[in-house]
Amino acid sequence: MFKLPSNVTFESLKMELMQIPQTELLRMAVALALVAIAAYFYYNKKPKGSLNPEKFIDFKLVKKTPISHNTAKFKFALPKPTSVLGLPVGQHIICRGIDSQGEEVIRPYTPVTLDSHVGYFELVVKMYPKGRMSHHFREMREGDYLPVKGPKGRLIYKPGQARAFGMLAGGSGITPMFQLTRAILENPKDKTNVHLIYANVTLEDILLKEELDAFARKFPNQFKVYYVLNQPPFAWNGGVGFVSKGIIQSHCPAPASDIQILRCGPPAMNKAMKAHLDALGYQSEMQFEF
């Protein structure tokens, strides 16, 4: 509780205030009001997120855009046109659906949009023939609702936390890498360099290739992408087969205290990449697996 100094009484304070001209008192009152208004807008200017980490919230599918024979982009509306998802960069969401047997299934997904995208969020989903959550997304129609909760995850990115990132992605494991890359490149103050190695089976399997290539053209000194295909087309100048130690050495930053190597892909790939990184001298604190 606020207390007046012992040598000041309410009567003496009242007398002091009465001696101040009314015009001066009015100016003081206006100034205090402006300070209060400015403080209010400062602390409330950032929209609150639309997620709840403990409770599933339904989001309406407003657009489903096929990208390939087994991949689509799903656009979900947020509660208001001015709403943001409220997902920190590096985090993911948990989605709930129903599989082909009518059983409930939950899976993690990383949106490819950021909180700079207002009023909606988007997921790029590869739907595998036997995937349980894949079945749910395959059956979704515009107007349907997807239960989502979050944020979840162990990584919250802060600009400048690393001089450079090396990224090892396989298949749909590109989405957390894309989220982070987009956040870095769309922030003019963030000078972090990004080196992405992205592995797939065929050229048609590469997700977000158009967007990644656009990043590489727009930010040639900050972003590099190297594609590796197990079954490449006849005319192909990228990597062939699997991601090797040699490919990592050639396309990722060398081990150092101010770099991080991120990996996200199928379990077998993640295991192989960890073995390669360990052998190349990347210490555990330099590595992170989504």
PDB file of C-alpha atoms in Angstrom:
ATOM      1  CA  MET A   1       0.000   0.000   0.000  1.00  0.00           C
ATOM      2  CA  PHE A   2       1.185   3.540  -0.849  1.00  0.00           C
ATOM      3  CA  LYS A   3       1.991   5.737   2.200  1.00  0.00           C
ATOM      4  CA  LEU A   4       2.738   9.440   2.419  1.00  0.00           C
ATOM      5  CA  PRO A   5       6.026  10.466   4.025  1.00  0.00           C
ATOM      6  CA  SER A   6       5.690  11.109   7.786  1.00  0.00           C
ATOM      7  CA  ASN A   7       6.201  14.860   7.342  1.00  0.00           C
ATOM      8  CA  VAL A   8       3.389  15.170   4.787  1.00  0.00           C
ATOM      9  CA  THR A   9      -0.273  15.189   5.750  1.00  0.00           C
ATOM     10  CA  PHE A  10      -3.326  15.025   3.532  1.00  0.00           C
ATOM     11  CA  GLU A  11      -4.172  18.603   4.595  1.00  0.00           C
ATOM     12  CA  SER A  12      -0.743  19.901   3.602  1.00  0.00           C
ATOM     13  CA  LEU A  13      -0.904  18.005   0.294  1.00  0.00           C
ATOM     14  CA  LYS A  14      -4.351  19.469  -0.349  1.00  0.00           C
ATOM     15  CA  MET A  15      -3.058  22.988   0.286  1.00  0.00           C
ATOM     16  CA  GLU A  16      -0.128  22.424  -2.090  1.00  0.00           C
ATOM     17  CA  LEU A  17      -2.445  21.238  -4.856  1.00  0.00           C
ATOM     18  CA  MET A  18      -4.790  24.189  -4.343  1.00  0.00           C
ATOM     19  CA  GLN A  19      -1.901  26.560  -5.006  1.00  0.00           C
ATOM     20  CA  ILE A  20      -1.302  25.056  -8.465  1.00  0.00           C
ATOM     21  CA  PRO A  21      -3.166  26.955 -11.208  1.00  0.00           C
ATOM     22  CA  GLN A  22      -6.154  25.047 -12.609  1.00  0.00           C
ATOM     23  CA  THR A  23      -4.726  25.154 -16.135  1.00  0.00           C
ATOM     24  CA  GLU A  24      -1.572  23.455 -14.864  1.00  0.00           C
ATOM     25  CA  LEU A  25      -3.617  20.818 -13.034  1.00  0.00           C
ATOM     26  CA  LEU A  26      -5.570  20.188 -16.232  1.00  0.00           C
ATOM     27  CA  ARG A  27      -2.363  19.724 -18.215  1.00  0.00           C
ATOM     28  CA  MET A  28      -1.073  17.300 -15.595  1.00  0.00           C
ATOM     29  CA  ALA A  29      -4.316  15.309 -15.683  1.00  0.00           C
ATOM     30  CA  VAL A  30      -4.248  15.132 -19.489  1.00  0.00           C
ATOM     31  CA  ALA A  31      -0.605  14.029 -19.447  1.00  0.00           C
ATOM     32  CA  LEU A  32      -1.330  11.266 -16.943  1.00  0.00           C
ATOM     33  CA  ALA A  33      -4.308  10.113 -19.016  1.00  0.00           C
ATOM     34  CA  LEU A  34      -2.192   9.946 -22.177  1.00  0.00           C
ATOM     35  CA  VAL A  35       0.444   7.903 -20.350  1.00  0.00           C
ATOM     36  CA  ALA A  36      -2.228   5.481 -19.149  1.00  0.00           C
ATOM     37  CA  ILE A  37      -3.705   5.153 -22.656  1.00  0.00           C
ATOM     38  CA  ALA A  38      -0.290   4.590 -24.217  1.00  0.00           C
ATOM     39  CA  ALA A  39       0.521   1.918 -21.626  1.00  0.00           C
ATOM     40  CA  TYR A  40      -2.778   0.178 -22.322  1.00  0.00           C
ATOM     41  CA  PHE A  41      -2.194  -0.001 -26.055  1.00  0.00           C
ATOM     42  CA  TYR A  42       1.436  -1.045 -25.590  1.00  0.00           C
ATOM     43  CA  TYR A  43       0.525  -4.050 -23.481  1.00  0.00           C
ATOM     44  CA  ASN A  44      -2.558  -4.953 -25.510  1.00  0.00           C
ATOM     45  CA  LYS A  45      -1.461  -4.234 -29.085  1.00  0.00           C
ATOM     46  CA  LYS A  46      -0.305  -7.808 -29.696  1.00  0.00           C
ATOM     47  CA  PRO A  47      -3.305 -10.061 -30.399  1.00  0.00           C
ATOM     48  CA  LYS A  48      -3.695 -12.974 -28.056  1.00  0.00           C
ATOM     49  CA  GLY A  49      -3.159 -16.441 -29.478  1.00  0.00           C
ATOM     50  CA  SER A  50      -5.999 -18.760 -30.456  1.00  0.00           C
ATOM     51  CA  LEU A  51      -4.520 -21.930 -28.951  1.00  0.00           C
ATOM     52  CA  ASN A  52      -4.898 -23.688 -25.608  1.00  0.00           C
ATOM     53  CA  PRO A  53      -2.092 -26.078 -24.588  1.00  0.00           C
ATOM     54  CA  GLU A  54      -4.438 -28.203 -22.468  1.00  0.00           C
ATOM     55  CA  LYS A  55      -7.682 -28.146 -24.444  1.00  0.00           C
ATOM     56  CA  PHE A  56      -8.561 -29.019 -28.041  1.00  0.00           C
ATOM     57  CA  ILE A  57     -10.155 -26.147 -29.973  1.00  0.00           C
ATOM     58  CA  ASP A  58     -11.988 -26.663 -33.279  1.00  0.00           C
ATOM     59  CA  PHE A  59     -10.792 -24.731 -36.342  1.00  0.00           C
ATOM     60  CA  LYS A  60     -12.793 -24.607 -39.567  1.00  0.00           C
ATOM     61  CA  LEU A  61     -11.232 -25.806 -42.825  1.00  0.00           C
ATOM     62  CA  VAL A  62     -11.898 -23.041 -45.350  1.00  0.00           C
ATOM     63  CA  LYS A  63      -9.730 -24.212 -48.228  1.00  0.00           C
ATOM     64  CA  LYS A  64      -8.124 -27.505 -49.272  1.00  0.00           C
ATOM     65  CA  THR A  65      -5.635 -27.189 -52.130  1.00  0.00           C
ATOM     66  CA  PRO A  66      -4.134 -30.345 -53.692  1.00  0.00           C
ATOM     67  CA  ILE A  67      -0.388 -30.028 -54.292  1.00  0.00           C
ATOM     68  CA  SER A  68       0.351 -33.520 -55.589  1.00  0.00           C
ATOM     69  CA  HIS A  69      -1.293 -36.946 -55.713  1.00  0.00           C
ATOM     70  CA  ASN A  70      -0.807 -37.411 -51.960  1.00  0.00           C
ATOM     71  CA  THR A  71      -0.192 -33.920 -50.587  1.00  0.00           C
ATOM     72  CA  ALA A  72      -2.468 -30.947 -49.926  1.00  0.00           C
ATOM     73  CA  LYS A  73      -2.419 -27.549 -48.265  1.00  0.00           C
ATOM     74  CA  PHE A  74      -5.119 -27.055 -45.627  1.00  0.00           C
ATOM     75  CA  LYS A  75      -6.171 -23.514 -44.694  1.00  0.00           C
ATOM     76  CA  PHE A  76      -8.003 -23.097 -41.377  1.00  0.00           C
ATOM     77  CA  ALA A  77      -9.827 -19.985 -40.206  1.00  0.00           C
ATOM     78  CA  LEU A  78      -9.042 -18.467 -36.826  1.00  0.00           C
ATOM     79  CA  PRO A  79     -11.844 -17.121 -34.588  1.00  0.00           C
ATOM     80  CA  LYS A  80     -11.583 -13.570 -35.977  1.00  0.00           C
ATOM     81  CA  PRO A  81     -10.026 -11.978 -39.093  1.00  0.00           C
ATOM     82  CA  THR A  82      -7.608 -10.208 -36.722  1.00  0.00           C
ATOM     83  CA  SER A  83      -6.719 -13.328 -34.715  1.00  0.00           C
ATOM     84  CA  VAL A  84      -3.275 -14.937 -34.696  1.00  0.00           C
ATOM     85  CA  LEU A  85      -2.565 -18.596 -33.985  1.00  0.00           C
ATOM     86  CA  GLY A  86      -0.115 -17.739 -31.203  1.00  0.00           C
ATOM     87  CA  LEU A  87       2.470 -20.401 -32.024  1.00  0.00           C
ATOM     88  CA  PRO A  88       6.085 -19.536 -31.108  1.00  0.00           C
ATOM     89  CA  VAL A  89       8.597 -20.279 -33.861  1.00  0.00           C
ATOM     90  CA  GLY A  90      10.023 -23.751 -33.269  1.00  0.00           C
ATOM     91  CA  GLN A  91       6.836 -25.100 -31.685  1.00  0.00           C
ATOM     92  CA  HIS A  92       4.124 -27.346 -33.147  1.00  0.00           C
ATOM     93  CA  ILE A  93       0.451 -28.155 -32.634  1.00  0.00           C
ATOM     94  CA  ILE A  94      -1.355 -31.411 -31.832  1.00  0.00           C
ATOM     95  CA  CYS A  95      -4.199 -32.393 -34.171  1.00  0.00           C
ATOM     96  CA  ARG A  96      -6.929 -34.918 -33.408  1.00  0.00           C
ATOM     97  CA  GLY A  97      -8.754 -37.025 -35.963  1.00  0.00           C
ATOM     98  CA  ILE A  98     -10.455 -40.334 -36.692  1.00  0.00           C
ATOM     99  CA  ASP A  99      -8.710 -43.175 -38.541  1.00  0.00           C
ATOM    100  CA  SER A 100     -10.201 -45.623 -41.033  1.00  0.00           C
ATOM    101  CA  GLN A 101     -11.312 -47.905 -38.187  1.00  0.00           C
ATOM    102  CA  GLY A 102     -13.191 -45.127 -36.412  1.00  0.00           C
ATOM    103  CA  GLU A 103     -10.554 -44.839 -33.692  1.00  0.00           C
ATOM    104  CA  GLU A 104      -9.286 -41.515 -32.344  1.00  0.00           C
ATOM    105  CA  VAL A 105      -5.758 -40.542 -33.337  1.00  0.00           C
ATOM    106  CA  ILE A 106      -3.578 -37.553 -32.485  1.00  0.00           C
ATOM    107  CA  ARG A 107      -0.459 -36.384 -34.308  1.00  0.00           C
ATOM    108  CA  PRO A 108       1.885 -33.360 -34.189  1.00  0.00           C
ATOM    109  CA  TYR A 109       2.002 -30.952 -37.130  1.00  0.00           C
ATOM    110  CA  THR A 110       3.882 -27.725 -37.772  1.00  0.00           C
ATOM    111  CA  PRO A 111       2.040 -24.933 -39.610  1.00  0.00           C
ATOM    112  CA  VAL A 112       3.862 -23.361 -42.553  1.00  0.00           C
ATOM    113  CA  THR A 113       2.405 -19.952 -41.641  1.00  0.00           C
ATOM    114  CA  LEU A 114       3.582 -17.588 -38.908  1.00  0.00           C
ATOM    115  CA  ASP A 115       1.798 -15.170 -36.587  1.00  0.00           C
ATOM    116  CA  SER A 116       2.411 -12.514 -39.239  1.00  0.00           C
ATOM    117  CA  HIS A 117      -0.354 -14.307 -41.147  1.00  0.00           C
ATOM    118  CA  VAL A 118      -3.506 -12.971 -39.527  1.00  0.00           C
ATOM    119  CA  GLY A 119      -6.907 -14.671 -39.454  1.00  0.00           C
ATOM    120  CA  TYR A 120      -5.792 -18.138 -40.562  1.00  0.00           C
ATOM    121  CA  PHE A 121      -3.111 -20.826 -40.433  1.00  0.00           C
ATOM    122  CA  GLU A 122      -2.030 -23.424 -42.977  1.00  0.00           C
ATOM    123  CA  LEU A 123      -0.794 -27.000 -42.821  1.00  0.00           C
ATOM    124  CA  VAL A 124       0.929 -28.850 -45.657  1.00  0.00           C
ATOM    125  CA  VAL A 125       0.147 -32.540 -45.166  1.00  0.00           C
ATOM    126  CA  LYS A 126       1.460 -35.604 -46.970  1.00  0.00           C
ATOM    127  CA  MET A 127      -1.216 -38.306 -46.769  1.00  0.00           C
ATOM    128  CA  TYR A 128       0.331 -41.769 -46.626  1.00  0.00           C
ATOM    129  CA  PRO A 129      -1.756 -44.770 -47.810  1.00  0.00           C
ATOM    130  CA  LYS A 130      -1.757 -46.460 -44.386  1.00  0.00           C
ATOM    131  CA  GLY A 131      -1.357 -43.366 -42.224  1.00  0.00           C
ATOM    132  CA  ARG A 132      -4.011 -43.144 -39.528  1.00  0.00           C
ATOM    133  CA  MET A 133      -4.089 -39.339 -39.382  1.00  0.00           C
ATOM    134  CA  SER A 134      -3.533 -39.264 -43.136  1.00  0.00           C
ATOM    135  CA  HIS A 135      -6.949 -40.906 -43.502  1.00  0.00           C
ATOM    136  CA  HIS A 136      -8.564 -38.107 -41.497  1.00  0.00           C
ATOM    137  CA  PHE A 137      -6.989 -35.368 -43.616  1.00  0.00           C
ATOM    138  CA  ARG A 138      -7.801 -37.226 -46.832  1.00  0.00           C
ATOM    139  CA  GLU A 139     -11.463 -37.345 -45.835  1.00  0.00           C
ATOM    140  CA  MET A 140     -11.670 -33.713 -44.690  1.00  0.00           C
ATOM    141  CA  ARG A 141     -13.850 -31.378 -46.753  1.00  0.00           C
ATOM    142  CA  GLU A 142     -14.101 -27.598 -46.677  1.00  0.00           C
ATOM    143  CA  GLY A 143     -16.411 -26.660 -43.827  1.00  0.00           C
ATOM    144  CA  ASP A 144     -15.187 -29.481 -41.580  1.00  0.00           C
ATOM    145  CA  TYR A 145     -13.501 -28.740 -38.256  1.00  0.00           C
ATOM    146  CA  LEU A 146     -10.116 -29.908 -36.960  1.00  0.00           C
ATOM    147  CA  PRO A 147      -9.526 -30.175 -33.183  1.00  0.00           C
ATOM    148  CA  VAL A 148      -6.162 -28.609 -32.316  1.00  0.00           C
ATOM    149  CA  LYS A 149      -4.244 -27.858 -29.122  1.00  0.00           C
ATOM    150  CA  GLY A 150      -0.872 -26.294 -28.420  1.00  0.00           C
ATOM    151  CA  PRO A 151       1.693 -24.850 -28.444  1.00  0.00           C
ATOM    152  CA  LYS A 152       3.873 -27.900 -27.868  1.00  0.00           C
ATOM    153  CA  GLY A 153       7.546 -28.632 -28.346  1.00  0.00           C
ATOM    154  CA  ARG A 154      10.995 -28.221 -26.814  1.00  0.00           C
ATOM    155  CA  LEU A 155      12.350 -25.475 -29.080  1.00  0.00           C
ATOM    156  CA  ILE A 156      11.372 -21.812 -28.980  1.00  0.00           C
ATOM    157  CA  TYR A 157      13.472 -19.859 -31.451  1.00  0.00           C
ATOM    158  CA  LYS A 158      14.938 -16.486 -30.573  1.00  0.00           C
ATOM    159  CA  PRO A 159      16.662 -14.449 -33.301  1.00  0.00           C
ATOM    160  CA  GLY A 160      20.399 -14.587 -32.937  1.00  0.00           C
ATOM    161  CA  GLN A 161      20.548 -17.759 -30.868  1.00  0.00           C
ATOM    162  CA  ALA A 162      22.865 -19.249 -33.508  1.00  0.00           C
ATOM    163  CA  ARG A 163      25.148 -17.821 -36.169  1.00  0.00           C
ATOM    164  CA  ALA A 164      23.968 -20.490 -38.580  1.00  0.00           C
ATOM    165  CA  PHE A 165      21.675 -23.480 -38.786  1.00  0.00           C
ATOM    166  CA  GLY A 166      22.290 -26.698 -40.648  1.00  0.00           C
ATOM    167  CA  MET A 167      19.000 -28.486 -41.351  1.00  0.00           C
ATOM    168  CA  LEU A 168      18.583 -32.161 -42.238  1.00  0.00           C
ATOM    169  CA  ALA A 169      15.021 -32.868 -43.357  1.00  0.00           C
ATOM    170  CA  GLY A 170      13.324 -35.876 -44.863  1.00  0.00           C
ATOM    171  CA  GLY A 171       9.830 -36.026 -46.404  1.00  0.00           C
ATOM    172  CA  SER A 172       7.218 -34.199 -44.347  1.00  0.00           C
ATOM    173  CA  GLY A 173       9.932 -33.374 -41.805  1.00  0.00           C
ATOM    174  CA  ILE A 174      10.447 -30.227 -43.863  1.00  0.00           C
ATOM    175  CA  THR A 175       7.587 -28.354 -42.151  1.00  0.00           C
ATOM    176  CA  PRO A 176       9.353 -27.345 -38.889  1.00  0.00           C
ATOM    177  CA  MET A 177      12.420 -26.409 -40.955  1.00  0.00           C
ATOM    178  CA  PHE A 178      10.283 -24.309 -43.283  1.00  0.00           C
ATOM    179  CA  GLN A 179       8.589 -22.546 -40.348  1.00  0.00           C
ATOM    180  CA  LEU A 180      11.954 -21.597 -38.836  1.00  0.00           C
ATOM    181  CA  THR A 181      13.499 -20.627 -42.179  1.00  0.00           C
ATOM    182  CA  ARG A 182      10.538 -18.427 -43.029  1.00  0.00           C
ATOM    183  CA  ALA A 183      10.692 -16.683 -39.657  1.00  0.00           C
ATOM    184  CA  ILE A 184      14.409 -15.963 -40.106  1.00  0.00           C
ATOM    185  CA  LEU A 185      14.248 -14.745 -43.698  1.00  0.00           C
ATOM    186  CA  GLU A 186      11.130 -12.611 -43.233  1.00  0.00           C
ATOM    187  CA  ASN A 187      12.754 -10.781 -40.309  1.00  0.00           C
ATOM    188  CA  PRO A 188      15.129  -8.124 -41.743  1.00  0.00           C
ATOM    189  CA  LYS A 189      16.928  -7.888 -38.387  1.00  0.00           C
ATOM    190  CA  ASP A 190      17.716 -11.619 -38.266  1.00  0.00           C
ATOM    191  CA  LYS A 191      21.018 -12.331 -40.016  1.00  0.00           C
ATOM    192  CA  THR A 192      21.149 -16.065 -39.192  1.00  0.00           C
ATOM    193  CA  ASN A 193      22.354 -18.217 -42.095  1.00  0.00           C
ATOM    194  CA  VAL A 194      20.410 -21.339 -43.029  1.00  0.00           C
ATOM    195  CA  HIS A 195      21.819 -24.412 -44.833  1.00  0.00           C
ATOM    196  CA  LEU A 196      19.105 -26.946 -45.680  1.00  0.00           C
ATOM    197  CA  ILE A 197      19.628 -30.510 -46.905  1.00  0.00           C
ATOM    198  CA  TYR A 198      16.281 -31.976 -47.928  1.00  0.00           C
ATOM    199  CA  ALA A 199      15.952 -35.683 -48.771  1.00  0.00           C
ATOM    200  CA  ASN A 200      13.106 -37.405 -50.634  1.00  0.00           C
ATOM    201  CA  VAL A 201      12.476 -40.433 -52.828  1.00  0.00           C
ATOM    202  CA  THR A 202      11.385 -38.700 -56.051  1.00  0.00           C
ATOM    203  CA  LEU A 203      11.217 -35.152 -57.389  1.00  0.00           C
ATOM    204  CA  GLU A 204       7.425 -35.181 -56.971  1.00  0.00           C
ATOM    205  CA  ASP A 205       7.841 -35.921 -53.249  1.00  0.00           C
ATOM    206  CA  ILE A 206       9.588 -32.598 -52.513  1.00  0.00           C
ATOM    207  CA  LEU A 207       7.204 -30.491 -50.440  1.00  0.00           C
ATOM    208  CA  LEU A 208       7.224 -26.680 -50.634  1.00  0.00           C
ATOM    209  CA  LYS A 209       9.865 -26.757 -53.383  1.00  0.00           C
ATOM    210  CA  GLU A 210       8.514 -23.644 -55.088  1.00  0.00           C
ATOM    211  CA  GLU A 211       8.667 -21.683 -51.830  1.00  0.00           C
ATOM    212  CA  LEU A 212      12.138 -22.998 -50.922  1.00  0.00           C
ATOM    213  CA  ASP A 213      13.529 -22.146 -54.353  1.00  0.00           C
ATOM    214  CA  ALA A 214      12.021 -18.661 -54.056  1.00  0.00           C
ATOM    215  CA  PHE A 215      13.807 -18.197 -50.728  1.00  0.00           C
ATOM    216  CA  ALA A 216      17.086 -19.300 -52.317  1.00  0.00           C
ATOM    217  CA  ARG A 217      16.677 -16.767 -55.140  1.00  0.00           C
ATOM    218  CA  LYS A 218      15.637 -13.903 -52.861  1.00  0.00           C
ATOM    219  CA  PHE A 219      18.199 -14.552 -50.110  1.00  0.00           C
ATOM    220  CA  PRO A 220      21.189 -16.100 -51.931  1.00  0.00           C
ATOM    221  CA  ASN A 221      23.676 -15.085 -49.243  1.00  0.00           C
ATOM    222  CA  GLN A 222      21.569 -16.236 -46.300  1.00  0.00           C
ATOM    223  CA  PHE A 223      19.757 -19.397 -47.437  1.00  0.00           C
ATOM    224  CA  LYS A 224      21.071 -22.454 -49.281  1.00  0.00           C
ATOM    225  CA  VAL A 225      19.081 -25.594 -50.130  1.00  0.00           C
ATOM    226  CA  TYR A 226      20.466 -28.899 -51.402  1.00  0.00           C
ATOM    227  CA  TYR A 227      18.054 -31.613 -52.521  1.00  0.00           C
ATOM    228  CA  VAL A 228      18.855 -35.320 -52.272  1.00  0.00           C
ATOM    229  CA  LEU A 229      16.747 -37.889 -54.156  1.00  0.00           C
ATOM    230  CA  ASN A 230      16.793 -41.656 -53.884  1.00  0.00           C
ATOM    231  CA  GLN A 231      15.241 -41.979 -57.339  1.00  0.00           C
ATOM    232  CA  PRO A 232      16.279 -38.855 -59.253  1.00  0.00           C
ATOM    233  CA  PRO A 233      15.117 -37.944 -62.766  1.00  0.00           C
ATOM    234  CA  PHE A 234      17.524 -38.344 -65.702  1.00  0.00           C
ATOM    235  CA  ALA A 235      18.721 -34.727 -65.652  1.00  0.00           C
ATOM    236  CA  TRP A 236      19.468 -34.061 -61.992  1.00  0.00           C
ATOM    237  CA  ASN A 237      22.232 -31.956 -60.433  1.00  0.00           C
ATOM    238  CA  GLY A 238      21.384 -32.573 -56.766  1.00  0.00           C
ATOM    239  CA  GLY A 239      22.375 -35.378 -54.427  1.00  0.00           C
ATOM    240  CA  VAL A 240      21.617 -39.010 -55.203  1.00  0.00           C
ATOM    241  CA  GLY A 241      20.847 -41.799 -52.753  1.00  0.00           C
ATOM    242  CA  PHE A 242      20.889 -41.029 -49.042  1.00  0.00           C
ATOM    243  CA  VAL A 243      22.328 -38.114 -47.061  1.00  0.00           C
ATOM    244  CA  SER A 244      25.944 -39.044 -46.343  1.00  0.00           C
ATOM    245  CA  LYS A 245      28.679 -37.648 -44.118  1.00  0.00           C
ATOM    246  CA  GLY A 246      30.236 -36.126 -47.217  1.00  0.00           C
ATOM    247  CA  ILE A 247      27.027 -34.289 -48.119  1.00  0.00           C
ATOM    248  CA  ILE A 248      26.735 -32.922 -44.573  1.00  0.00           C
ATOM    249  CA  GLN A 249      30.370 -31.754 -44.646  1.00  0.00           C
ATOM    250  CA  SER A 250      29.836 -30.006 -47.972  1.00  0.00           C
ATOM    251  CA  HIS A 251      26.499 -28.329 -47.259  1.00  0.00           C
ATOM    252  CA  CYS A 252      26.298 -27.673 -43.500  1.00  0.00           C
ATOM    253  CA  PRO A 253      28.288 -25.276 -41.313  1.00  0.00           C
ATOM    254  CA  ALA A 254      31.300 -26.877 -39.647  1.00  0.00           C
ATOM    255  CA  PRO A 255      31.115 -27.756 -35.931  1.00  0.00           C
ATOM    256  CA  ALA A 256      31.320 -24.629 -33.767  1.00  0.00           C
ATOM    257  CA  SER A 257      29.879 -23.326 -30.528  1.00  0.00           C
ATOM    258  CA  ASP A 258      27.609 -20.843 -32.336  1.00  0.00           C
ATOM    259  CA  ILE A 259      25.940 -23.207 -34.843  1.00  0.00           C
ATOM    260  CA  GLN A 260      23.137 -25.738 -34.525  1.00  0.00           C
ATOM    261  CA  ILE A 261      22.222 -28.738 -36.653  1.00  0.00           C
ATOM    262  CA  LEU A 262      18.512 -29.588 -36.696  1.00  0.00           C
ATOM    263  CA  ARG A 263      17.058 -32.836 -37.962  1.00  0.00           C
ATOM    264  CA  CYS A 264      13.534 -34.020 -38.689  1.00  0.00           C
ATOM    265  CA  GLY A 265      12.581 -37.025 -40.764  1.00  0.00           C
ATOM    266  CA  PRO A 266      11.628 -40.691 -40.540  1.00  0.00           C
ATOM    267  CA  PRO A 267      13.079 -42.515 -37.492  1.00  0.00           C
ATOM    268  CA  ALA A 268      15.646 -44.422 -39.563  1.00  0.00           C
ATOM    269  CA  MET A 269      16.893 -41.204 -41.147  1.00  0.00           C
ATOM    270  CA  ASN A 270      17.101 -39.397 -37.797  1.00  0.00           C
ATOM    271  CA  LYS A 271      19.152 -42.256 -36.366  1.00  0.00           C
ATOM    272  CA  ALA A 272      21.518 -42.282 -39.342  1.00  0.00           C
ATOM    273  CA  MET A 273      21.931 -38.489 -39.263  1.00  0.00           C
ATOM    274  CA  LYS A 274      22.819 -38.531 -35.569  1.00  0.00           C
ATOM    275  CA  ALA A 275      25.505 -41.131 -36.237  1.00  0.00           C
ATOM    276  CA  HIS A 276      26.913 -39.021 -39.090  1.00  0.00           C
ATOM    277  CA  LEU A 277      26.893 -35.846 -36.987  1.00  0.00           C
ATOM    278  CA  ASP A 278      28.583 -37.554 -34.048  1.00  0.00           C
ATOM    279  CA  ALA A 279      31.271 -38.929 -36.338  1.00  0.00           C
ATOM    280  CA  LEU A 280      31.851 -35.474 -37.862  1.00  0.00           C
ATOM    281  CA  GLY A 281      32.460 -33.920 -34.455  1.00  0.00           C
ATOM    282  CA  TYR A 282      29.161 -32.171 -33.804  1.00  0.00           C
ATOM    283  CA  GLN A 283      28.716 -32.240 -30.030  1.00  0.00           C
ATOM    284  CA  SER A 284      25.332 -33.031 -28.499  1.00  0.00           C
ATOM    285  CA  GLU A 285      24.620 -29.394 -27.629  1.00  0.00           C
ATOM    286  CA  MET A 286      25.031 -28.521 -31.329  1.00  0.00           C
ATOM    287  CA  GLN A 287      22.299 -30.985 -32.337  1.00  0.00           C
ATOM    288  CA  PHE A 288      18.515 -30.865 -32.023  1.00  0.00           C
ATOM    289  CA  GLU A 289      15.903 -33.364 -33.205  1.00  0.00           C
ATOM    290  CA  PHE A 290      12.295 -32.272 -33.702  1.00  0.00           C
TER     291      PHE A 290
END
